[in-house]
XYZ file of C-alpha atoms in Angstrom:
756
model
C 0.000 0.000 0.000
C 1.552 3.366 -0.946
C 2.518 5.639 1.867
C 0.048 8.423 2.427
C 0.932 11.994 3.196
C 0.420 13.539 6.568
C -2.053 16.386 6.545
C -0.986 19.844 7.524
C -4.446 21.290 7.152
C -5.720 19.555 10.256
C -2.729 20.583 12.277
C -3.597 24.268 11.926
C -6.658 25.626 13.732
C -9.382 26.161 11.147
C -11.739 29.095 11.646
C -15.242 27.791 12.147
C -17.800 28.902 9.543
C -21.211 30.196 10.413
C -23.060 27.379 12.096
C -26.154 27.491 9.944
C -28.178 24.395 10.674
C -28.243 21.832 7.922
C -31.587 20.996 6.399
C -32.418 17.399 7.098
C -33.376 15.673 3.866
C -36.983 14.614 3.538
C -35.979 11.450 1.735
C -32.654 9.673 2.073
C -31.275 9.020 -1.414
C -28.420 6.917 -0.139
C -28.088 3.196 -0.563
C -31.480 1.485 -0.464
C -32.376 0.499 3.047
C -32.635 -3.244 3.672
C -36.143 -4.596 3.645
C -37.668 -5.046 7.057
C -40.358 -7.548 7.898
C -43.679 -6.122 8.985
C -44.614 -6.466 12.605
C -47.100 -9.069 13.644
C -50.564 -8.207 14.882
C -51.021 -7.318 18.476
C -52.064 -10.194 20.670
C -54.619 -9.831 23.406
C -54.445 -11.127 26.929
C -53.534 -10.159 30.397
C -50.003 -9.128 31.221
C -47.871 -11.904 32.666
C -45.989 -11.597 35.917
C -42.257 -10.984 35.733
C -41.537 -13.036 38.841
C -40.165 -16.461 37.825
C -41.527 -17.924 41.078
C -45.076 -16.829 40.189
C -44.943 -17.403 36.452
C -43.656 -20.821 35.416
C -43.365 -19.720 31.802
C -40.554 -17.286 32.633
C -37.539 -19.558 32.253
C -34.739 -17.966 34.249
C -36.124 -14.604 33.200
C -35.318 -13.997 29.532
C -35.150 -10.303 30.391
C -32.263 -10.995 32.749
C -29.654 -9.227 30.626
C -29.602 -5.558 29.852
C -29.476 -5.090 26.101
C -26.256 -3.199 25.560
C -23.572 -2.870 22.896
C -21.111 -3.565 25.733
C -22.537 -7.016 26.413
C -20.204 -9.915 25.716
C -22.098 -13.107 24.962
C -19.030 -15.256 25.633
C -18.702 -14.418 29.294
C -20.860 -16.493 31.587
C -24.082 -15.669 29.724
C -26.953 -18.038 29.278
C -27.673 -19.498 25.861
C -29.177 -16.924 23.524
C -31.508 -19.586 22.203
C -33.257 -19.650 25.568
C -33.884 -15.913 25.360
C -36.049 -16.140 22.242
C -39.218 -17.059 24.035
C -42.785 -15.928 23.520
C -43.333 -15.528 27.247
C -42.317 -12.097 28.411
C -42.442 -9.618 31.220
C -44.271 -6.417 30.374
C -42.013 -4.119 32.342
C -38.685 -5.303 30.992
C -37.308 -5.923 27.502
C -38.002 -9.144 25.648
C -36.206 -10.407 22.598
C -39.345 -10.990 20.557
C -42.272 -8.816 19.631
C -45.444 -10.100 21.216
C -47.522 -7.244 19.865
C -48.609 -5.859 23.246
C -45.187 -5.008 24.630
C -44.523 -1.515 25.923
C -40.744 -1.859 26.024
C -38.072 -0.601 23.645
C -37.470 -4.141 22.492
C -40.975 -4.225 21.099
C -39.709 -2.087 18.247
C -37.910 -5.157 16.940
C -39.675 -7.173 14.279
C -40.817 -10.644 15.263
C -37.868 -13.012 15.071
C -39.900 -15.603 13.178
C -41.270 -13.007 10.742
C -37.780 -11.668 10.127
C -36.456 -15.182 9.509
C -39.238 -15.891 7.018
C -38.698 -12.574 5.247
C -34.975 -13.219 4.743
C -35.355 -16.898 3.850
C -34.986 -17.906 0.182
C -38.274 -18.439 -1.719
C -39.649 -22.004 -1.698
C -38.929 -24.177 -4.724
C -41.723 -24.846 -7.194
C -43.311 -28.313 -6.942
C -41.958 -30.882 -9.356
C -44.176 -32.360 -12.042
C -45.553 -35.816 -11.437
C -44.199 -38.557 -13.712
C -47.602 -40.196 -14.122
C -49.914 -37.384 -15.035
C -47.408 -34.681 -15.906
C -49.256 -32.154 -13.748
C -47.785 -30.235 -10.874
C -48.930 -31.454 -7.516
C -49.630 -28.866 -4.816
C -46.933 -28.724 -2.139
C -47.941 -30.219 1.147
C -47.698 -27.715 3.974
C -46.086 -28.782 7.215
C -45.993 -27.231 10.648
C -42.573 -25.700 9.993
C -43.425 -24.293 6.567
C -45.404 -21.269 5.485
C -47.506 -20.857 2.359
C -45.645 -19.715 -0.720
C -45.172 -15.968 -0.905
C -47.247 -14.088 -3.478
C -45.597 -12.818 -6.609
C -45.636 -9.265 -5.303
C -44.371 -8.564 -1.800
C -46.743 -6.874 0.570
C -45.891 -3.229 1.164
C -44.794 -2.428 4.691
C -46.935 0.078 6.512
C -44.951 3.292 6.859
C -46.544 3.992 10.242
C -45.135 0.834 11.791
C -41.803 1.266 13.624
C -38.924 -0.254 11.692
C -36.206 -0.144 14.322
C -33.476 -2.732 14.430
C -30.467 -3.014 16.672
C -27.818 -0.570 15.367
C -25.076 -2.651 17.001
C -26.137 -6.030 15.580
C -23.636 -8.070 13.607
C -25.663 -8.041 10.402
C -25.179 -11.676 9.383
C -28.590 -11.949 7.702
C -28.897 -13.582 4.331
C -29.187 -11.015 1.556
C -31.687 -11.324 -1.247
C -30.979 -10.734 -4.911
C -32.240 -7.150 -4.940
C -30.003 -6.150 -2.043
C -26.944 -7.651 -3.700
C -27.689 -5.893 -6.990
C -28.181 -2.562 -5.229
C -24.960 -3.011 -3.249
C -22.913 -3.884 -6.322
C -24.284 -0.921 -8.255
C -23.448 1.695 -5.635
C -20.703 4.198 -6.299
C -17.264 3.353 -4.913
C -16.260 5.128 -1.682
C -14.052 8.185 -1.880
C -11.517 7.969 0.927
C -9.018 10.541 2.116
C -5.277 9.988 1.829
C -4.675 11.841 5.103
C -3.143 9.980 8.028
C -3.175 11.727 11.449
C 0.557 11.307 12.031
C 2.449 11.928 14.229
C -0.311 10.671 16.512
C -0.902 12.657 19.702
C -4.369 11.476 20.736
C -5.656 8.618 22.882
C -6.702 5.240 21.489
C -9.235 3.158 23.402
C -11.328 0.004 23.368
C -14.655 -1.056 24.865
C -15.272 -2.841 28.151
C -13.348 -6.127 27.909
C -9.628 -6.869 27.969
C -9.062 -10.223 26.274
C -5.667 -10.853 27.885
C -6.834 -10.138 31.425
C -10.088 -12.034 30.895
C -8.106 -15.276 30.659
C -5.695 -14.545 33.485
C -5.622 -16.652 36.639
C -7.709 -15.348 38.367
C -9.701 -13.691 35.534
C -10.017 -9.899 35.506
C -13.133 -8.396 33.900
C -16.039 -6.121 34.829
C -19.115 -7.724 33.249
C -20.054 -10.486 35.680
C -23.804 -10.795 35.634
C -26.603 -13.001 36.913
C -30.243 -13.834 36.306
C -33.285 -12.660 38.172
C -33.891 -16.278 39.141
C -30.485 -16.260 40.867
C -31.442 -13.155 42.856
C -34.673 -14.781 44.004
C -32.880 -18.013 44.868
C -30.221 -16.241 46.942
C -32.886 -14.588 49.072
C -32.954 -17.899 50.950
C -30.140 -18.736 53.406
C -27.512 -21.334 52.584
C -28.026 -24.928 53.606
C -24.933 -24.610 55.793
C -24.409 -20.947 56.779
C -21.037 -21.742 58.396
C -19.479 -22.745 55.056
C -18.936 -20.740 51.853
C -21.486 -21.145 49.054
C -20.903 -23.961 46.593
C -22.592 -24.702 43.264
C -23.665 -28.187 44.375
C -22.619 -28.863 47.964
C -23.897 -25.698 49.651
C -26.778 -24.040 47.811
C -29.590 -21.818 49.136
C -32.278 -23.758 50.949
C -35.642 -22.731 49.452
C -37.531 -24.328 52.333
C -36.247 -21.618 54.677
C -37.820 -18.121 54.704
C -36.594 -15.643 52.067
C -35.205 -12.169 52.672
C -35.051 -9.378 50.093
C -31.992 -7.952 51.808
C -30.135 -11.248 51.454
C -30.832 -11.328 47.703
C -29.666 -7.729 47.339
C -26.434 -8.569 49.171
C -25.791 -11.261 46.578
C -26.125 -8.729 43.738
C -23.998 -6.134 45.519
C -21.133 -8.575 46.020
C -21.233 -9.320 42.307
C -21.142 -5.606 41.513
C -18.213 -4.949 43.818
C -16.242 -7.769 42.203
C -16.751 -6.045 38.839
C -15.738 -2.609 40.111
C -12.624 -3.843 41.942
C -11.201 -5.248 38.698
C -11.318 -1.870 36.909
C -8.148 -0.421 38.544
C -6.214 -3.502 37.419
C -7.427 -2.967 33.856
C -6.488 0.725 33.956
C -2.966 0.004 35.183
C -2.583 -2.696 32.523
C -3.690 -0.239 29.816
C -1.303 2.420 31.064
C 1.647 0.014 30.962
C 1.071 -0.532 27.236
C 0.166 3.005 26.153
C -3.663 2.804 26.143
C -5.326 5.726 27.953
C -8.956 5.518 26.870
C -11.578 2.935 27.904
C -15.344 2.463 27.834
C -16.859 1.115 31.052
C -19.250 -1.800 30.714
C -22.961 -1.176 31.260
C -23.112 -4.698 32.728
C -21.062 -3.671 35.766
C -24.196 -3.308 37.908
C -26.758 -5.944 36.833
C -30.396 -4.804 36.927
C -29.532 -1.416 38.458
C -32.196 0.260 36.280
C -34.749 -2.548 36.522
C -38.263 -1.327 37.477
C -38.645 -3.934 40.227
C -35.164 -5.218 41.076
C -33.321 -1.946 40.500
C -31.217 -0.212 43.156
C -29.042 2.831 43.823
C -25.248 2.506 43.661
C -24.643 4.651 46.731
C -23.614 3.969 49.361
C -22.524 0.323 48.845
C -20.420 1.048 45.702
C -19.311 4.604 46.487
C -15.925 3.706 47.921
C -15.060 1.174 45.186
C -16.019 3.596 42.387
C -14.068 6.399 44.047
C -10.997 4.145 43.968
C -11.501 3.642 40.231
C -11.714 7.405 39.731
C -8.580 7.921 41.797
C -6.561 5.556 39.591
C -7.964 7.111 36.401
C -7.085 10.611 37.643
C -3.593 9.492 38.604
C -2.916 7.991 35.158
C -4.809 10.621 33.145
C -7.191 8.121 31.533
C -10.549 8.914 29.960
C -13.618 6.842 30.918
C -16.943 6.804 29.052
C -20.003 4.582 28.838
C -22.583 3.573 26.221
C -26.173 2.851 27.379
C -27.995 0.149 25.474
C -29.445 0.677 22.008
C -32.890 0.119 23.512
C -32.559 3.251 25.598
C -34.557 5.558 23.331
C -35.913 9.020 23.973
C -37.851 9.227 20.706
C -40.229 6.339 21.266
C -43.995 7.044 21.162
C -44.592 4.701 24.143
C -44.455 6.006 27.687
C -43.090 2.801 29.306
C -40.180 2.923 26.875
C -39.402 6.472 27.901
C -39.639 5.547 31.600
C -37.172 2.684 31.104
C -34.817 5.001 29.204
C -34.901 7.639 31.970
C -34.059 5.046 34.630
C -31.179 3.693 32.549
C -29.715 7.153 31.943
C -29.982 7.976 35.657
C -28.095 4.770 36.491
C -25.224 5.573 34.088
C -25.026 9.177 35.281
C -24.835 8.045 38.919
C -22.075 5.563 38.093
C -19.934 8.218 36.393
C -20.581 10.794 39.137
C -19.432 8.413 41.886
C -16.019 8.176 40.207
C -15.219 11.623 41.685
C -12.978 12.537 38.745
C -11.186 15.885 38.389
C -13.243 18.593 36.598
C -11.957 18.064 33.044
C -11.962 14.268 33.243
C -15.446 14.433 34.760
C -16.716 16.501 31.821
C -15.050 14.062 29.412
C -16.893 11.110 31.026
C -19.810 11.156 28.590
C -22.688 8.773 27.828
C -23.038 7.899 24.126
C -26.600 7.373 22.914
C -28.279 6.420 19.624
C -31.453 8.223 18.663
C -33.116 4.843 18.067
C -36.065 3.902 15.904
C -37.818 5.943 13.238
C -41.369 4.774 14.111
C -42.674 5.613 10.668
C -42.118 9.377 10.883
C -38.695 10.938 11.431
C -40.000 14.439 12.082
C -42.381 13.193 14.776
C -39.585 11.124 16.340
C -37.295 14.176 16.470
C -40.065 16.197 18.108
C -40.568 13.544 20.794
C -36.823 13.459 21.424
C -36.756 17.218 21.963
C -39.672 16.972 24.361
C -38.188 14.116 26.408
C -34.686 15.602 26.393
C -36.063 18.720 28.065
C -37.318 16.567 30.955
C -33.881 15.077 31.709
C -32.021 16.082 34.889
C -29.168 18.480 34.329
C -26.624 15.854 35.398
C -27.760 13.619 32.534
C -27.864 16.488 30.019
C -24.257 17.397 30.873
C -23.058 13.909 29.900
C -25.345 12.924 27.033
C -23.912 12.838 23.485
C -25.488 11.542 20.244
C -23.957 9.149 17.685
C -24.992 8.443 14.111
C -26.039 4.822 13.531
C -25.945 2.363 10.640
C -29.713 1.751 10.381
C -31.732 4.967 10.416
C -30.031 8.248 11.316
C -27.219 9.801 9.298
C -24.881 12.676 10.112
C -26.944 15.289 8.232
C -30.019 14.425 10.306
C -28.402 14.404 13.763
C -25.883 17.235 13.486
C -28.569 19.984 13.202
C -30.382 18.460 16.202
C -27.169 18.481 18.254
C -26.484 22.089 17.335
C -30.043 23.034 18.279
C -30.057 21.295 21.704
C -26.366 21.880 22.532
C -25.505 18.165 22.491
C -22.024 16.972 21.416
C -22.017 14.803 18.290
C -19.970 11.576 18.004
C -18.963 10.745 14.447
C -18.803 7.016 13.716
C -16.946 6.490 10.428
C -18.170 2.931 9.968
C -21.824 3.902 10.425
C -21.395 6.937 8.181
C -20.218 4.751 5.272
C -23.457 2.734 5.488
C -26.083 5.427 6.209
C -25.450 8.843 4.635
C -27.236 11.489 2.585
C -25.995 10.874 -0.957
C -27.416 14.224 -2.118
C -24.926 16.092 0.086
C -22.010 13.744 0.626
C -20.283 10.729 -0.908
C -19.497 7.454 0.780
C -16.016 7.344 2.271
C -13.858 9.472 4.551
C -13.019 12.283 2.142
C -16.185 14.410 2.116
C -16.900 14.111 5.851
C -13.794 16.207 6.553
C -15.712 19.306 5.476
C -18.084 18.819 8.447
C -15.286 18.561 11.038
C -15.496 22.233 12.135
C -19.194 21.935 12.951
C -18.753 18.563 14.668
C -15.878 19.801 16.826
C -17.804 22.944 17.723
C -20.519 20.876 19.445
C -17.847 19.639 21.865
C -16.048 22.912 22.448
C -19.272 24.665 23.515
C -19.360 22.438 26.589
C -15.574 22.347 26.987
C -15.508 18.556 26.465
C -12.655 16.773 24.707
C -13.967 15.490 21.338
C -14.080 11.787 20.576
C -14.839 9.709 17.481
C -15.504 6.042 16.745
C -13.733 3.932 14.154
C -14.219 0.400 12.876
C -14.192 -1.444 9.562
C -16.536 -3.992 7.957
C -15.504 -7.559 7.283
C -13.821 -8.033 3.884
C -16.522 -10.393 2.571
C -19.412 -7.991 3.371
C -21.422 -6.761 0.367
C -24.831 -5.436 1.381
C -25.551 -2.768 3.970
C -26.677 -5.279 6.561
C -23.599 -7.425 6.030
C -21.320 -4.399 6.283
C -22.666 -3.619 9.748
C -20.600 -6.449 11.193
C -17.294 -5.161 12.575
C -13.994 -6.635 11.512
C -12.010 -8.130 14.442
C -9.222 -5.596 13.780
C -8.736 -2.440 11.729
C -6.110 -1.850 9.075
C -5.667 1.913 9.139
C -6.466 5.170 10.916
C -9.241 7.548 9.807
C -8.408 11.117 8.730
C -9.295 12.550 12.133
C -7.444 15.329 14.000
C -4.102 14.192 15.412
C -5.103 14.885 19.014
C -8.470 13.097 18.820
C -9.670 10.531 21.353
C -10.446 7.594 19.063
C -12.509 4.595 20.225
C -11.657 1.446 18.236
C -14.812 -0.694 18.143
C -13.539 -4.158 17.237
C -14.001 -7.688 18.511
C -10.340 -8.132 19.449
C -10.538 -5.171 21.855
C -7.067 -4.156 23.069
C -5.421 -6.314 20.389
C -7.023 -4.159 17.686
C -5.399 -1.123 19.320
C -2.076 -2.975 19.462
C -2.392 -3.735 15.749
C -2.642 -0.030 14.910
C 0.244 0.780 17.235
C 2.449 -1.817 15.544
C 1.425 -0.789 12.012
C 2.020 2.946 12.399
C 4.646 2.852 15.197
C 2.394 4.842 17.506
C 3.574 5.771 21.023
C 3.775 2.631 23.160
C 4.269 0.132 20.307
C 7.615 -0.938 21.800
C 6.170 -1.793 25.241
C 4.658 -5.169 24.296
C 5.823 -8.325 22.541
C 4.253 -11.403 20.999
C 2.827 -14.072 23.256
C 4.194 -17.573 23.519
C 1.422 -20.037 22.656
C -0.258 -21.395 25.817
C 2.603 -20.151 28.009
C 2.068 -17.341 30.508
C 4.725 -16.507 33.039
C 2.755 -13.804 34.861
C 0.336 -16.082 36.767
C 0.803 -18.033 39.987
C 0.182 -21.657 39.104
C -1.303 -23.867 41.830
C 1.369 -25.732 43.791
C 1.253 -29.480 43.223
C 2.022 -31.815 46.148
C 5.407 -33.559 45.853
C 5.228 -37.102 44.482
C 5.520 -39.977 46.935
C 9.040 -41.353 47.248
C 9.547 -44.968 46.274
C 11.015 -47.363 48.834
C 14.718 -47.759 47.963
C 15.930 -51.248 47.171
C 18.364 -52.896 49.506
C 21.927 -52.681 48.304
C 24.448 -55.446 48.475
C 27.500 -55.272 50.675
C 29.674 -54.765 47.636
C 27.620 -51.703 46.559
C 27.731 -50.275 50.076
C 31.520 -50.696 50.192
C 31.924 -48.981 46.816
C 29.779 -46.013 47.863
C 31.659 -45.574 51.101
C 30.477 -45.044 54.632
C 27.698 -42.482 55.027
C 27.247 -41.757 51.296
C 24.345 -44.171 50.899
C 22.338 -42.458 53.603
C 22.576 -39.050 51.894
C 19.099 -37.853 50.787
C 18.330 -36.406 47.360
C 18.314 -32.584 47.086
C 14.832 -31.052 47.492
C 13.379 -29.146 44.492
C 13.643 -25.354 44.542
C 10.481 -23.615 45.855
C 8.135 -22.165 43.213
C 8.566 -18.439 42.595
C 5.561 -16.421 43.785
C 4.510 -13.425 41.657
C 3.273 -10.392 43.544
C -0.426 -9.659 43.289
C 0.163 -6.342 41.504
C 2.143 -8.115 38.767
C -0.216 -11.032 38.173
C -1.594 -10.869 34.635
C 0.529 -7.851 33.682
C 2.517 -9.628 30.951
C 5.710 -10.289 32.853
C 9.039 -8.507 32.341
C 8.969 -9.110 28.563
C 5.438 -7.769 28.037
C 4.208 -10.787 26.093
C 0.592 -9.671 25.708
C 0.023 -9.498 21.924
C -1.572 -12.443 20.133
C -1.588 -12.564 16.323
C -4.903 -12.334 14.433
C -6.896 -15.533 14.674
C -4.768 -16.963 17.493
C -7.094 -16.178 20.388
C -6.713 -19.752 21.641
C -3.174 -18.851 22.709
C -4.744 -17.102 25.708
C -6.109 -20.357 27.092
C -4.015 -23.244 28.408
C -3.632 -26.080 25.969
C -5.928 -29.016 26.592
C -4.271 -32.157 27.915
C -4.684 -35.166 25.642
C -4.268 -38.549 27.321
C -2.554 -40.855 24.834
C -2.862 -44.646 25.141
C 0.234 -46.478 26.261
C 2.278 -47.856 23.424
C 2.814 -51.624 23.382
C 6.314 -52.732 24.345
C 8.573 -54.265 21.755
C 10.373 -57.499 22.572
C 14.181 -57.411 22.698
C 16.008 -59.339 19.988
C 15.624 -63.074 20.513
C 12.954 -62.697 23.193
C 9.180 -63.038 23.330
C 6.487 -61.078 25.211
C 3.350 -62.486 26.793
C -0.094 -60.834 26.749
C 0.878 -58.587 29.656
C 4.031 -57.306 27.977
C 6.431 -59.387 30.084
C 9.482 -61.152 28.659
C 8.888 -64.890 28.420
C 11.545 -66.813 30.371
C 12.473 -70.522 30.263
C 10.674 -71.163 33.541
C 7.507 -69.555 32.147
C 7.728 -71.784 29.055
C 8.156 -74.962 31.170
C 5.204 -73.971 33.309
C 3.045 -73.400 30.229
C 3.972 -76.806 28.726
C 3.208 -78.542 32.018
C -0.226 -76.844 32.220
C -1.045 -77.935 28.655
C -0.074 -81.582 29.381
C -2.214 -81.616 32.516
C -5.169 -80.294 30.558
C -4.768 -83.029 27.893
C -4.515 -85.800 30.480
C -7.605 -84.517 32.272
C -9.538 -84.463 29.005
C -8.481 -88.022 28.147
C -9.441 -89.296 31.556
C -12.842 -87.649 31.316
C -13.346 -89.152 27.832
C -12.586 -92.667 29.065
C -15.107 -92.351 31.868
C -17.783 -91.194 29.429
C -16.993 -94.117 27.062
C -17.394 -96.660 29.853
C -20.712 -95.137 30.829
C -22.009 -95.311 27.236
C -20.880 -98.936 26.857
C -22.735 -99.942 30.020
C -25.939 -98.328 28.724
C -25.664 -100.144 25.387
C -25.191 -103.547 27.077
C -28.283 -102.968 29.176
C -30.368 -102.143 26.109
C -29.216 -105.308 24.325
C -30.349 -107.452 27.215
C -33.805 -105.833 27.143
C -34.201 -106.306 23.383
C -33.212 -110.024 23.435
C -36.415 -110.814 25.288
C -38.522 -109.378 22.427
C -39.425 -111.553 19.371
C -39.796 -109.155 16.463
C -41.844 -110.118 13.411
C -39.859 -110.774 10.266
C -39.858 -107.967 7.782
C -42.060 -105.689 9.891
C -41.344 -102.671 11.964
C -42.451 -102.345 15.487
C -45.553 -100.374 16.319
C -45.826 -96.833 17.334
C -45.015 -95.859 20.839
C -42.108 -98.310 21.262
C -38.963 -96.406 22.101
C -35.731 -97.274 20.359
C -32.092 -96.765 21.281
C -28.908 -97.587 19.468
C -27.929 -101.212 20.067
C -25.180 -103.570 19.071
C -27.034 -104.557 15.875
C -26.658 -101.031 14.525
C -30.341 -99.988 14.796
C -30.735 -96.313 15.634
C -33.746 -94.009 16.168
C -35.134 -92.095 13.205
C -35.507 -88.334 13.067
C -39.082 -88.679 14.268
C -38.056 -90.608 17.377
C -39.739 -93.913 16.311
C -38.018 -97.277 16.906
C -37.050 -99.429 13.887
C -37.166 -103.245 13.698
C -34.307 -105.013 15.400
C -32.638 -108.002 13.743
C -32.345 -111.241 15.656
C -28.968 -111.240 17.260
C -28.976 -115.047 17.696
C -29.714 -115.826 13.990
C -27.076 -113.502 12.620
C -24.476 -112.793 15.235
C -22.348 -109.768 14.684
C -18.677 -109.387 15.183
C -17.684 -108.335 18.667
C -17.663 -104.568 19.067
C -14.450 -102.715 19.516
C -14.050 -100.570 22.601
C -15.528 -97.110 22.083
C -13.193 -94.283 21.251
C -12.553 -91.568 23.787
C -15.347 -88.952 23.853
C -14.604 -85.277 23.299
C -13.504 -83.376 26.419
C -16.867 -81.564 26.647
C -18.300 -84.619 28.441
C -21.569 -84.802 26.453
C -23.018 -87.781 24.592
C -23.132 -87.167 20.860
C -26.558 -87.385 19.206
C -27.082 -90.167 16.698
C -30.206 -88.706 15.140
C -30.293 -88.096 11.438
C -27.834 -90.899 10.494
C -28.889 -93.460 7.857
C -29.395 -97.094 8.970
C -28.782 -99.978 6.524
C -31.062 -103.029 6.633
C -29.542 -104.949 3.704
C -28.146 -108.390 4.638
C -24.555 -109.063 3.872
C -23.802 -111.681 1.206
């Protein structure tokens, strides 16, 4: 990539032009907005209870997580599939639109409707081979009737709000792809803000510290069901809680205070990890960070909400003290469902509570005056609700009702769904609200009649954007991210790339928030690429090896009993040498608590793109034991032992004994059979059989000395007169098989022909 020139125009202070408000366009002529599915009809019925103990349909409270762009679904969250449920609580957000919801989340289209709208059209039924006519497709429970040839027009009055921070992995239809491919190419600036003098930051989670031992992060959360469960005392109050061995006993009386203590301990654990994260950032040249909105679970909940003071005042003051000492900037970003332009009163009430919670959290930091002013709350305007002008009017009305402490911190950001720069900048100038420019969002939603896609034309609006910050004496900030390389349509381009490749043409002293999945590693990537201040403080990680954690001490292995030595060996070793014990292993080095997880002396904290698994210890694979190979000229038995001469002699002796025992058993069986045959002959000699005839039915027959045997049907054949035609004396019977059973003689042919 050719080297770009550094801009000198941005280095010089530019006189601000007259701040005439821009006229918001009536119709956005930018890229065609993605099609949204129409909302389902409103369902009737009474409102369900939000208490999981009273309503069995509330499975661990699907509203248990505050919808926030800071949320990290990888960290101890419940399965998102469980959150898409039709049962909801009317006072808290739900992830599906039930039609009668009064929450911000109700602005979302029904998940099922959205899935059907983005699904490919059903295939036409195949012609039958017999009649040649098309058979109607059989509808199933999981299928919907075929869509009509012309799509139904969406009602303009229905709200078409979608999450501005969503990943945008929806399947694109043919029209969207054609529109995306036909759009004009972006016009980007060749300006690089070098030498860099601003602050780079990331949002909420540090990937390296998250996988330290112990982990360091500030977004531990819980479910409402957990709060209700922990209102009951432990089964054994004298022991610490355990997931299975010592859980709350629901048979004992509950206490609201006990459940609140559980939440407060979780909150304090989150807050106490922030100073560690700040010191880690400072060591590697990062001085800007967004605090997680998940730090205080359910603080703005209508029923389970709570104030942060006094239980968190001291811990938050310690965070502010460290930030002031290091000169770091802290901000926060309330959830995208916190909207002040909604036409529904419950939505506005929820938004006011959420803004109060964030303002209280930032105020309790007790930062110095300038850092306190810089601790802003970034907000999206939200949904359009069918009429942008009416939505802007409602925002003005609700903004006027905000407390002054919230107004002092509130800033507006352009999004990638509804509101572009030319629509929000005049509103910010009118209400004296700082404006946050997001380059990524601007390249997706913009007014094509006034500006082109890319970073070149937006530079002309910098004076007006910066003026919104200077009026309140707040340090300006901007957001930067990039779409994934394979993204084509607007919805696909909303997904952020794990890392960014370049810097935007912003002022050199700008506070720039890098919104990327790889968090601090995305900042490191920019520092390495452009040799920004601090790039030489960190090095590459070693895969699965971390030398900045205290590993658990393993007990020493048990010593084997030494074998007795011969007199000759004792004489050779000398007196007293044999009794000398082996040297003990050196004690394990203990890393100080302040240095745990800090990267060690070499600063090995950078992992290459796609190598996130280096942060976790490698999984142990138990391999099966390999079979031993016999030495030359030797044999191995089934147990892997070398076969000796004594073992061979023993084996031969056992085989001979087995053969002799089998022969002896066979002889005994033969004698027994011979005695039975003799007894049968004596019985048959007393019978005078008729010549040439067989004996009647019912007479049993056994094999005798004359060779007569029973037939397959079990009937006895005629027996020849032994006295008239004497047979040769029988030979002694052969030894029977070692199984010890008499062999059956059924099925063998018997000859009655007389010998010549």
